[in-house]
Structure formats: C-alpha cells, structure tokens
Amino acid sequence: MTSGSTQAHAPTPSIPGELKIIQDATCTFCGCVCDDIELTVKDDHIIEAKRACILGKSWFLNHSVEDRPSCTIDGNPASLEQGYDRAAQILTHGKYPIVYGLSDSPCEAQRVAVSIVDWISGTIDTTTSVCHGPSGMAFQGVGEVTCSLGEVANRGDMIMFWGSNPAESHPRHFTKYSLMPKGMFLPNGRKDRTCVIVDVRRTKSAKAADIFIQIKPKKDFEALWTLRALAKGIELDPELVLRETGVEFSVWSDLMDRMKACKFGVIFFGMGLTMTRGKHVNSEALLALTRDMNAHTRFVAKPNRGHGNVTGADNVVSWRTGYPFGVNHARGYPRFNPGEYTTSDTLANREADCAMMIACDPMANFSQPAREHLATIPYIALDTKETPTTRSAAVAFAVATYGINTGGTVYRMDDVPIPLRPAFASPHPSDYDVLTAIEVRVKKILGIT
Amino acid sequence: MLETFILIPGRTTDQGCGVSEGKFKDRYQNAIRALQVAPGDMTRLGLAEGDRVRLTGEEGQTVEVCITAAKKEELPEGLLFIAYGDISSRMMTGDTHGSGMPTSKGMEVTMELVQKAVA
Ligand code: SF4
C-alpha cells in the first residue's frame, strides 16, 4: 500500500458540459470491489456506469456533489478550521475516546485514524465488529484455509453459500467470480460447477442453486457439525439430525459425498452465521469443516464481506495494532477484546465518553441502549451523506466520496488491494484530509512533536 | 398468549439502492419499514396487507411496522423478514454475549395487531 494523500490520485479535471469517460473505475459499494466499470461523467455527476450491477449503478449515479456545508458544529455551519479544532478538543478531553466505522474509507484514511487513536490512548473499532467480527475471532481459533477470488473463478467446481444472499447483497458475485466464469480448469463455466445454497429462507439467490437446503432457523451450528461428523465418518442418528436441522439425514449425506468428490470446493459464508445466536462458534464450525474437508480434497472458505473497504479496515488495523478490530490503547499498547472494546459494547455499557464516527451510522444501526448513550456524549461524524448520526453530531464533516471523488486503495473481500480511479472532484474534503488535519491538532494539544 | 416468531433482518435490493439515494428518502424508508410475513401466517392470524403490527423483543423493546405478504415460498411460516435498518436494529438488545456483535438475526419476537389497514 502506498502512503500519503489520496489526492495523489485526484480525478482528471472535467471540462464544463463535456462528457468524460473513466475506464476501469472501481465500485466500492460492496466487497466485490468490481474494478471494470466504465463511467460516463458530465460536470459533477456520473450519468452512466457500464457493467455495474443495480447496487453499483445506484452508488455511482447518486453521489453527486451535495450542496451543504463541509462542516457543521452543533448543527450550525462552521469553517473547516473551526471543525478540526473542536474535533481535536473533544477527542483529547475524553477519558474513554472511541473511533469507529472506517469500512467506507480508503486504507490511507484508515491508517491516519489508527494514529489518532494511538495518540489519544483510545479504542478503535470498525464495522467489522457488527458484520464478520465473529469470523475474525474464529479465524484466530481455527485458522483460515483461503484463496483469492481469481482461484475460485478458475478452479472452484463446488460452490457453496451458507447464510449469504449474494443475489441481493453482492449482485455480480455469481457472474464475475463464483458461478458463471469460464476458468482455466472449468472451460464450460457454470456447467462445470455445482452450486449449493444453505439458508433459513428461500432467498432470491436460491434460484441459482443446483441444491438448495433450507435449515431450521438458529440451527447452523448443528447442521455444520452434522457435516463435520460425516466428513470424519462418524455414525449419526438420522432422526436426531432431522429434528435438529430440519433436513433429512440423506440430504446431508448426499451433500457430503459431493463435497468429497469435488476438486476444489469453496464455502462463501455470510451474516446468517455471524449475526445469529452462536456467532463466532458458528463461524468456527464452518472453518473447522473446511479444514476437515482438506483430508479428502481441496476446500476453502471465504466470508462474503459487505462494505467496499471493510477488508481494508481489517488489514490496516491489524497491520498497525496487531489485531483486526475492537482494539484498546488505554495502557499505551494495543489490547484486543471483542465484547469489551467493540463499539456496541462501549456504547451500550455507557463507557465511552466521546467518539469519532467515520463513514458509519450507529444512530440508525445500533441497539437502542447504544444509541441512547451516543446521544449523551460529544462526537464527531464524517460521512458523504446526511444520516441520523451526522444530524446529531457535535461536529459533522460532509466528505468527498471515495472512489468517485478521491483515490486511494481498497481491499477486495479476498484481501487483494485495488486502486481507486475517481471520476470528478468534490468541493468537500476527503476523509483523509479531515483526519490528517485533526491528527495535527491532536498532537499539538498533547504536546507531541 | 401471543405467538412467538423469529425475526430475520437482511439485505434487499431496495434497501441497498436506497442507502445510496439517501437514508431520508422514500425508497430507503419504505424498504426498511415493511415487515414480510409468510402468507400462511397472515391467513391464520387474519392479517392483511398494510396492517400495522407491534413487535416485542425479549427485553420488552418494541417497534411498530406495516406488514406485507412475503413472496410465495420465500419465507417459511413462523419466520418474519425485514430489511436491515433503523427498525430492525431497534429490536437488537445491547448485549453482545462477549462477541462485540449483538444478536441481529434470529431474534425471538411476538407480533400483535395494532391497526387494520384502511381499505
Ligand atoms: S457487485 Fe458490488 S462492487 Fe460490483 S458493481 Fe455491484 S455493488 Fe459494485
């Protein structure tokens, strides 16, 4: 990853009224991070996004320049300088400052956010803690048998989705990476692959499956351990399996035969596992099954990551602190403890006394106790659009949109770094610019040279 | 006694597009405020499209939403579906069971009718 300003990758200037074409632009709406989009730009808005899916088109076509102040303090327009000063005061006066979000910021901005947290002995957490945080814990417990999406496209002949609905969350997943591509070892594309979808409801993705298995809600763990037992050749009581999973034993046994017989199996898993009771234990069961399958054939597992650079957030926070999310610096060194230093907890337990919310919306997406506490403490919010979180912030910055107005680096869901190719300039600062200015002031207040 | 259902929040295309259009705009607000109920459950409970119901969670947290029939076979009886957002998150509790993640899917809720839809 390159260091320094995201402005180094500034958009080429637009000529008023003329169309500009951006080749190979990167969509950062979801973790697929498609980098083959052709944008047509007129002045300060995108009028066409070729090859983008419905979500990608909505992302590109709805991020025009917003006519509102770049900074507000207590809801009133303020200069950026005033905003930076107030933000630095809030962060340095708190006893338990938290910084949260970051999954819709480029790696360069994430890196500055970690520095700020280090200076103020604060706690850093990303939206990973409320998506695949439990999988992050499971990786540490079980390990990760993994691969790139390119390998999936070229080798994956058994593609499974567990608790994930890519048809609505990652619409190009099937066509670009996992099901349709003709690969080096799969010359007939879709015909050479078997697709299995396991879910508690018949989602829009189920139509794409050769085999759809509808399990009882909250029984992912039991279903995965049924497969683990079958992989190891352990005898099971078919009636118990049916009662616990809601699926006939013969269906699981047939699935295991197919899994053993494939050449390269992949299990993509989603928040159906991590958000349901059991959480990290569900992810652990799936990762352990994947590991077990390697006694028979090649098998890998990949979490389907949501936001455009949530994978980058895991990478940057790990690289800077040694841990992926929920990291506390109060003792002068990083400590990792999900359930204590994660934002749902620091807010709901009324521990945080000030906050910086970067490209996230806890006022709409957190539990009621967490929101109630956030409303009582001073906080800073950075976002491209107005949200319930920016509306209640002590200091709110309207920032430029990454990948549309600013460059930088993002990580695709398979940890592959991808550069951004912005389309047009924004009058608003980037989150990198805002965080860098706040860092300078924080260091000054703390007397750090 | 009120029947217990399992609430599954999740992504939908309208919710995803609505985020980019703006969280205060109609598309997003409509997407996150429609509770999908299995047609069989609607018939059994005498509920109709557009009826307003109250969901109550395990710690007494409540929300009120309008219901819509889930597409045939998409939802088994006993399950409710709603797009992620403000309403679904209000049904989470503050406890993350030591994981950092509140239980955000598979929440046990009761459902009661508040107001019939205007015909
Ligand atoms: S699949 Fe995801 S990254 Fe690709 S165009 Fe659609 S929203 Fe954008």
XYZ file of C-alpha atoms and ligand atoms in Angstrom:
576
model
C 0.000 0.000 0.000
C 1.284 3.452 -0.840
C 1.330 6.068 1.859
C 0.349 9.689 1.652
C -2.511 11.749 0.373
C -5.351 10.251 -1.580
C -5.143 13.490 -3.573
C -2.157 11.920 -5.316
C -4.840 10.039 -7.257
C -7.031 13.088 -7.923
C -9.581 12.911 -10.750
C -8.669 14.388 -14.127
C -10.328 17.818 -14.480
C -13.754 17.943 -16.143
C -14.439 20.414 -18.954
C -17.865 22.026 -18.314
C -20.597 20.468 -20.450
C -18.327 17.818 -21.976
C -18.577 14.098 -21.368
C -15.622 12.348 -19.782
C -15.098 8.572 -19.820
C -13.341 6.830 -16.923
C -12.216 3.310 -17.813
C -11.770 0.597 -15.198
C -13.289 2.609 -12.375
C -13.711 0.753 -9.075
C -17.082 0.312 -7.405
C -16.790 0.411 -3.638
C -20.395 -0.279 -2.744
C -19.824 -3.903 -1.786
C -16.922 -6.221 -1.036
C -16.780 -7.496 -4.630
C -14.992 -4.190 -5.441
C -15.572 -4.573 -9.200
C -12.776 -2.685 -10.969
C -14.037 -2.947 -14.540
C -16.666 -0.206 -14.517
C -16.843 2.340 -17.333
C -18.153 5.668 -16.096
C -19.538 8.499 -18.180
C -19.151 11.771 -16.307
C -20.761 15.112 -17.031
C -19.630 18.018 -14.865
C -20.127 16.925 -11.273
C -22.200 13.830 -11.734
C -21.967 10.383 -13.278
C -24.598 9.715 -15.911
C -23.723 6.132 -16.776
C -21.931 3.251 -15.041
C -21.451 0.437 -17.564
C -21.089 -3.091 -16.185
C -22.119 -2.014 -12.668
C -24.966 -4.003 -11.082
C -28.148 -2.384 -9.795
C -26.496 -1.515 -6.455
C -23.357 -0.217 -8.179
C -25.386 1.966 -10.554
C -27.289 3.429 -7.641
C -23.964 4.078 -5.856
C -22.371 5.864 -8.811
C -25.398 7.782 -10.068
C -26.483 9.099 -6.659
C -23.183 10.527 -5.450
C -23.214 13.971 -6.982
C -21.809 16.988 -5.185
C -24.066 17.777 -2.230
C -24.824 21.428 -1.710
C -24.331 21.660 2.036
C -21.587 22.975 4.297
C -18.468 20.824 4.585
C -18.571 21.325 8.324
C -21.221 21.984 10.950
C -20.762 22.445 14.678
C -23.831 21.716 16.798
C -25.847 21.837 13.590
C -24.608 25.289 12.518
C -22.337 25.886 9.506
C -18.702 26.354 10.531
C -15.346 26.642 8.821
C -13.259 23.506 8.402
C -10.599 25.022 10.663
C -13.152 25.519 13.446
C -14.345 21.954 12.927
C -10.843 20.492 13.139
C -10.123 22.461 16.333
C -13.345 21.399 18.034
C -12.876 17.763 16.966
C -9.357 17.665 18.412
C -10.591 19.214 21.672
C -13.359 16.640 22.017
C -11.024 13.711 21.372
C -8.265 14.895 23.709
C -10.579 15.831 26.589
C -12.283 12.459 26.805
C -11.200 9.754 29.266
C -12.563 6.925 27.078
C -12.488 8.095 23.452
C -13.637 5.677 20.770
C -13.181 5.790 16.991
C -15.499 3.620 14.931
C -16.543 2.886 11.345
C -13.934 3.093 8.588
C -15.274 0.420 6.229
C -16.166 3.047 3.602
C -12.840 4.902 3.731
C -9.677 4.149 1.764
C -6.751 2.486 3.543
C -4.813 5.775 3.614
C -7.533 7.394 5.771
C -7.901 4.293 7.955
C -4.202 4.495 8.702
C -4.499 8.076 9.962
C -7.488 7.124 12.139
C -5.382 4.442 13.866
C -2.641 7.020 14.504
C -5.112 9.394 16.152
C -6.365 6.601 18.406
C -2.798 5.750 19.350
C -2.040 9.391 20.317
C -5.177 9.734 22.454
C -4.880 6.256 24.060
C -8.308 5.473 22.694
C -10.220 2.489 21.370
C -10.501 1.732 17.664
C -13.172 -0.469 16.199
C -14.560 -0.927 12.703
C -17.903 -2.056 11.318
C -16.316 -5.494 11.106
C -17.373 -5.950 14.725
C -21.022 -5.946 13.608
C -20.574 -7.984 10.418
C -17.784 -10.577 10.290
C -16.182 -9.762 13.665
C -17.231 -13.195 14.944
C -15.493 -14.726 11.896
C -12.376 -12.712 12.789
C -12.462 -14.365 16.221
C -12.990 -17.775 14.611
C -10.000 -17.276 12.279
C -7.832 -16.837 15.346
C -9.202 -20.026 16.885
C -9.303 -22.333 13.871
C -7.153 -20.740 11.170
C -8.220 -19.916 7.653
C -7.967 -22.097 4.556
C -8.334 -19.454 1.904
C -7.702 -18.385 -1.680
C -8.306 -15.428 -3.990
C -11.494 -14.894 -5.974
C -9.376 -15.490 -9.091
C -8.723 -19.038 -7.892
C -12.445 -19.510 -7.297
C -13.153 -18.347 -10.856
C -10.524 -20.655 -12.347
C -10.818 -23.728 -10.126
C -13.951 -23.788 -7.969
C -16.175 -26.674 -9.111
C -18.239 -26.916 -5.877
C -19.519 -23.512 -4.815
C -21.469 -23.284 -1.579
C -23.145 -20.269 0.015
C -24.110 -20.501 3.685
C -26.253 -17.783 5.285
C -25.484 -15.416 2.435
C -27.706 -13.905 -0.249
C -25.347 -12.544 -2.917
C -28.183 -12.000 -5.421
C -29.182 -9.019 -3.271
C -26.007 -8.150 -1.375
C -23.248 -8.795 -3.974
C -25.086 -8.956 -7.314
C -22.023 -9.605 -9.529
C -20.590 -12.300 -7.275
C -22.082 -15.128 -9.373
C -21.215 -13.664 -12.770
C -17.777 -12.228 -12.078
C -16.208 -14.630 -9.591
C -18.047 -17.681 -8.397
C -20.565 -19.339 -10.743
C -20.593 -18.166 -14.345
C -16.943 -17.500 -15.322
C -15.235 -19.916 -17.659
C -11.996 -20.707 -15.858
C -8.661 -22.308 -16.625
C -9.895 -25.649 -15.272
C -13.594 -25.062 -15.896
C -13.892 -24.441 -19.631
C -17.694 -24.695 -19.579
C -18.190 -22.207 -16.770
C -21.486 -22.722 -14.925
C -21.953 -26.215 -16.380
C -18.728 -27.361 -14.730
C -19.799 -26.191 -11.271
C -22.246 -27.400 -8.656
C -23.875 -24.658 -6.592
C -25.282 -25.374 -3.133
C -27.093 -22.777 -1.052
C -27.894 -23.307 2.630
C -30.217 -20.797 4.267
C -33.163 -20.472 6.631
C -35.287 -18.814 3.959
C -35.602 -19.299 0.218
C -33.761 -16.115 -0.764
C -33.507 -14.623 -4.242
C -30.132 -16.408 -4.518
C -31.774 -19.829 -4.138
C -32.789 -19.743 -7.811
C -29.108 -20.005 -8.767
C -28.592 -23.211 -6.771
C -28.430 -26.765 -8.056
C -29.157 -27.839 -4.487
C -30.991 -25.594 -2.024
C -31.068 -26.733 1.602
C -33.445 -24.919 3.929
C -32.409 -25.485 7.528
C -34.250 -24.653 10.732
C -33.524 -21.115 11.967
C -30.726 -20.875 14.558
C -29.515 -24.403 13.716
C -26.465 -23.558 11.582
C -24.113 -24.923 14.228
C -25.928 -28.264 14.385
C -26.037 -28.509 10.571
C -22.318 -27.752 10.246
C -21.398 -30.292 12.911
C -23.541 -32.872 11.122
C -21.342 -32.325 8.070
C -18.188 -32.431 10.215
C -19.254 -35.811 11.602
C -19.957 -37.102 8.085
C -16.567 -35.856 6.891
C -14.918 -37.872 9.673
C -17.080 -40.962 9.066
C -18.796 -40.752 12.482
C -22.155 -42.507 12.697
C -25.173 -40.285 13.370
C -28.796 -40.855 14.366
C -30.836 -39.816 11.290
C -33.882 -38.910 13.376
C -31.859 -36.641 15.621
C -30.283 -34.969 12.594
C -33.725 -34.305 11.084
C -35.086 -32.999 14.376
C -32.149 -30.671 14.983
C -31.504 -29.347 11.471
C -34.942 -29.689 9.875
C -33.324 -31.528 6.956
C -33.302 -35.273 6.182
C -30.072 -37.091 7.005
C -29.932 -38.408 3.410
C -29.666 -34.792 2.116
C -26.618 -34.136 4.310
C -25.040 -37.446 3.424
C -25.546 -36.805 -0.313
C -24.065 -33.322 0.100
C -21.002 -34.748 1.870
C -20.471 -37.277 -0.945
C -20.488 -34.420 -3.445
C -18.176 -32.295 -1.305
C -15.664 -35.150 -1.049
C -15.874 -35.824 -4.781
C -15.211 -32.250 -5.953
C -11.767 -30.996 -6.977
C -11.904 -27.521 -5.449
C -14.689 -26.636 -3.030
C -15.480 -23.158 -1.747
C -17.843 -22.133 1.051
C -18.814 -18.476 0.972
C -20.486 -17.550 4.224
C -22.438 -14.537 5.313
C -24.017 -12.845 8.253
C -26.652 -15.544 8.519
C -23.943 -17.259 10.551
C -22.259 -14.395 12.376
C -25.364 -12.461 13.447
C -27.290 -15.464 14.715
C -27.006 -16.921 18.206
C -23.696 -18.767 18.409
C -21.958 -16.124 16.257
C -18.207 -16.888 16.370
C -18.952 -20.506 17.253
C -21.000 -20.801 14.048
C -18.109 -19.365 12.022
C -15.695 -21.675 13.847
C -17.810 -24.693 12.910
C -17.741 -23.692 9.241
C -13.989 -23.040 9.222
C -13.345 -26.333 11.011
C -15.497 -28.175 8.440
C -13.444 -26.546 5.682
C -10.237 -27.649 7.368
C -11.627 -31.202 7.780
C -12.537 -31.378 4.084
C -8.882 -30.956 3.142
C -8.318 -34.552 4.278
C -10.415 -35.515 1.232
C -9.932 -32.790 -1.382
C -9.083 -29.088 -1.673
C -11.601 -26.878 0.152
C -11.533 -23.195 1.143
C -13.885 -20.814 2.987
C -14.394 -17.112 2.404
C -16.582 -14.617 4.259
C -18.692 -12.531 1.877
C -17.705 -9.069 3.068
C -20.205 -6.239 2.840
C -18.822 -2.711 2.654
C -16.340 -1.691 -0.041
C -13.280 -1.449 2.207
C -14.203 -3.354 5.338
C -11.480 -5.839 4.390
C -9.027 -2.942 4.158
C -10.062 -1.862 7.657
C -9.199 -5.344 8.990
C -5.862 -5.224 7.193
C -4.885 -1.702 8.241
C -5.946 -2.081 11.881
C -4.149 -5.468 12.044
C -1.046 -4.034 10.428
C -0.977 -1.042 12.787
C -2.036 -2.698 16.076
C -1.707 -6.462 15.624
C -5.473 -7.031 15.917
C -8.289 -6.581 13.390
C -10.972 -4.647 15.367
C -12.011 -3.784 18.932
C -8.533 -2.586 19.988
C -7.938 -0.530 23.133
C -4.802 1.594 23.687
C -5.507 2.887 27.219
C -2.396 1.228 28.652
C -0.174 2.541 25.894
C -0.144 -0.745 23.996
C -2.879 -2.459 21.996
C -5.265 -4.906 23.669
C -7.928 -6.861 21.757
C -11.125 -7.951 23.411
C -14.358 -8.317 21.435
C -17.310 -7.866 23.755
C -15.417 -5.220 25.746
C -13.663 -2.883 23.292
C -16.175 -3.282 20.475
C -18.404 -0.282 19.866
C -21.769 -1.941 20.516
C -20.400 -2.669 23.992
C -18.503 0.549 24.781
C -21.695 2.471 23.967
C -24.370 0.165 25.427
C -22.282 -0.215 28.613
C -22.022 3.594 28.837
C -18.210 3.550 28.948
C -17.230 5.764 26.004
C -17.296 9.486 26.838
C -16.544 10.856 23.357
C -16.404 9.399 19.872
C -15.474 9.826 16.235
C -17.779 8.026 13.780
C -16.244 7.639 10.321
C -18.483 6.550 7.425
C -20.941 4.656 9.600
C -24.379 5.213 11.053
C -24.679 3.885 14.601
C -27.623 6.204 15.308
C -29.623 4.074 12.869
C -27.913 0.693 13.070
C -27.104 0.127 16.737
C -29.224 -1.157 19.605
C -31.405 1.305 21.458
C -29.191 1.405 24.616
C -26.118 2.117 22.445
C -27.880 4.933 20.579
C -29.185 6.455 23.806
C -25.665 6.656 25.204
C -24.176 8.033 21.988
C -26.764 10.831 22.135
C -25.381 11.899 25.532
C -21.693 12.220 24.579
C -19.937 14.675 22.242
C -18.993 13.054 18.963
C -17.602 13.823 15.514
C -19.117 12.320 12.368
C -17.654 12.069 8.862
C -19.946 10.954 6.041
C -20.633 11.622 2.394
C -24.381 11.853 3.008
C -26.585 13.120 5.787
C -27.562 10.351 8.188
C -29.201 10.176 11.623
C -25.617 10.018 13.002
C -24.380 13.175 11.249
C -27.536 15.050 12.264
C -26.890 14.565 15.990
C -23.104 15.059 15.899
C -21.309 17.850 17.775
C -19.058 18.239 14.726
C -20.137 16.855 11.339
C -17.983 16.815 8.223
C -19.502 16.284 4.760
C -16.700 14.461 2.972
C -15.914 13.570 -0.632
C -16.860 10.060 -1.767
C -14.027 7.566 -2.056
C -13.672 6.050 -5.490
C -15.902 8.744 -7.018
C -14.148 11.950 -5.905
C -10.955 10.673 -4.309
C -8.405 7.975 -4.998
C -6.579 5.616 -2.697
C -6.503 1.896 -2.060
C -9.224 -0.536 -1.035
C -9.087 -4.262 -0.331
C -11.453 -6.625 -2.102
C -13.115 -9.247 0.106
C -10.288 -11.704 -0.720
C -7.620 -9.299 0.628
C -6.477 -8.180 -2.838
C -5.641 -4.428 -2.837
C -7.269 -2.447 -5.648
C -6.587 1.191 -6.612
C -9.431 3.692 -6.992
C -9.915 5.793 -10.134
C -12.009 8.824 -9.202
C -14.418 10.463 -11.655
C -14.747 14.115 -10.671
C -13.572 16.488 -7.941
C -15.651 17.421 -4.922
C -15.580 20.752 -3.075
C -15.726 18.757 0.171
C -12.503 17.470 1.757
C -11.710 13.746 1.732
C -11.873 11.823 4.982
C -8.080 11.504 4.666
C -7.776 15.318 4.627
C -10.106 15.738 7.619
C -8.389 13.049 9.689
C -4.923 14.359 8.852
C -5.906 17.885 9.950
C -7.412 16.532 13.181
C -4.276 14.472 13.860
C -2.076 17.575 13.553
C -4.219 19.403 16.118
C -4.435 16.423 18.474
C -0.627 16.189 18.522
C -0.351 19.911 19.163
C -2.762 19.788 22.126
C -0.905 16.776 23.564
C 2.475 18.433 23.044
C 3.729 15.729 20.686
C 6.243 16.935 18.143
C -50.874 -15.696 24.759
C -49.121 -14.080 21.833
C -47.326 -16.333 19.392
C -43.529 -16.130 19.136
C -41.910 -15.572 15.745
C -38.297 -15.499 14.613
C -37.279 -12.212 13.039
C -34.622 -12.302 10.306
C -33.346 -8.887 9.137
C -31.318 -8.925 5.916
C -30.210 -7.097 2.807
C -32.601 -6.300 -0.024
C -32.050 -4.635 -3.370
C -34.308 -1.694 -2.492
C -32.568 -1.154 0.824
C -29.147 -1.273 -0.862
C -30.113 1.171 -3.613
C -31.910 3.346 -1.068
C -28.725 3.797 1.005
C -27.061 5.456 -1.995
C -30.091 7.592 -2.802
C -30.195 8.860 0.789
C -31.429 7.497 4.093
C -34.141 10.131 4.457
C -35.591 9.451 1.005
C -38.737 7.393 0.349
C -37.128 4.351 -1.281
C -34.934 3.625 1.732
C -37.568 4.474 4.303
C -40.172 2.274 2.580
C -37.679 -0.572 2.229
C -36.733 -0.717 5.898
C -40.288 -0.311 7.202
C -42.017 -3.250 5.528
C -42.259 -6.438 7.570
C -42.632 -9.543 5.418
C -44.925 -12.208 6.850
C -45.483 -15.697 5.387
C -48.853 -15.812 3.604
C -49.880 -18.842 5.704
C -49.285 -16.924 8.937
C -51.259 -13.953 7.620
C -54.259 -16.134 6.808
C -54.077 -17.988 10.122
C -53.887 -14.743 12.124
C -56.444 -12.867 9.998
C -53.876 -10.272 8.941
C -54.000 -8.341 5.668
C -51.539 -6.377 3.545
C -50.791 -2.992 5.153
C -51.979 -3.895 8.673
C -49.928 -2.243 11.388
C -48.398 -4.606 13.951
C -46.284 -4.263 17.063
C -43.216 -6.464 17.530
C -41.924 -7.003 21.052
C -38.461 -8.404 21.730
C -37.061 -10.406 24.621
C -36.203 -7.342 26.727
C -39.518 -5.643 26.018
C -38.179 -3.473 23.172
C -40.923 -2.675 20.666
C -41.378 -1.347 17.138
C -44.468 -0.781 15.037
C -44.440 -1.622 11.342
C -46.795 -2.328 8.449
C -46.835 -5.851 7.076
C -46.625 -7.190 3.568
C -47.039 -10.758 2.341
C -43.738 -12.480 1.605
C -43.360 -13.851 -1.913
C -44.572 -17.425 -2.224
C -42.212 -19.877 -0.510
C -39.588 -17.223 0.266
C -40.397 -17.348 3.965
C -41.462 -20.402 5.955
C -44.273 -19.928 8.480
C -43.004 -18.756 11.857
C -40.331 -16.506 10.332
C -40.594 -12.759 9.744
C -38.279 -10.819 7.451
C -37.379 -7.113 7.409
C -34.664 -5.196 5.561
C -31.754 -4.043 7.735
C -32.066 -0.542 9.078
C -33.336 1.610 11.871
C -36.371 -0.566 12.691
C -34.595 -3.931 12.656
C -31.762 -2.557 14.795
C -34.200 -1.317 17.436
C -35.085 -4.963 18.029
C -31.494 -5.830 18.994
C -30.510 -5.762 22.662
C -27.336 -4.110 23.981
C -25.804 -7.470 24.968
C -23.254 -8.944 22.554
C -22.551 -12.112 24.587
C -18.856 -11.303 24.682
C -18.566 -11.171 20.902
C -18.996 -7.496 20.003
C -21.941 -8.494 17.804
C -25.477 -8.021 19.074
C -27.820 -10.819 18.022
C -29.112 -9.208 14.843
C -30.732 -12.188 13.125
C -32.925 -14.923 14.521
C -34.424 -12.707 17.224
C -37.461 -14.041 19.072
C -40.357 -11.586 18.916
C -44.090 -11.537 19.499
C -46.404 -9.883 16.977
C -49.757 -8.233 17.695
C -52.127 -6.234 15.545
C -52.230 -2.501 16.302
C -54.351 -1.174 13.455
C -56.084 -2.666 10.424
C -55.106 -1.217 7.074
C -57.500 1.376 5.689
C -59.431 -0.371 2.900
S -21.196 -6.321 -7.262
Fe -20.713 -4.840 -5.661
S -18.774 -3.879 -6.297
Fe -19.634 -4.954 -8.109
S -20.798 -3.368 -9.189
Fe -22.241 -4.430 -7.809
S -22.219 -3.211 -5.915
Fe -20.427 -2.604 -7.108
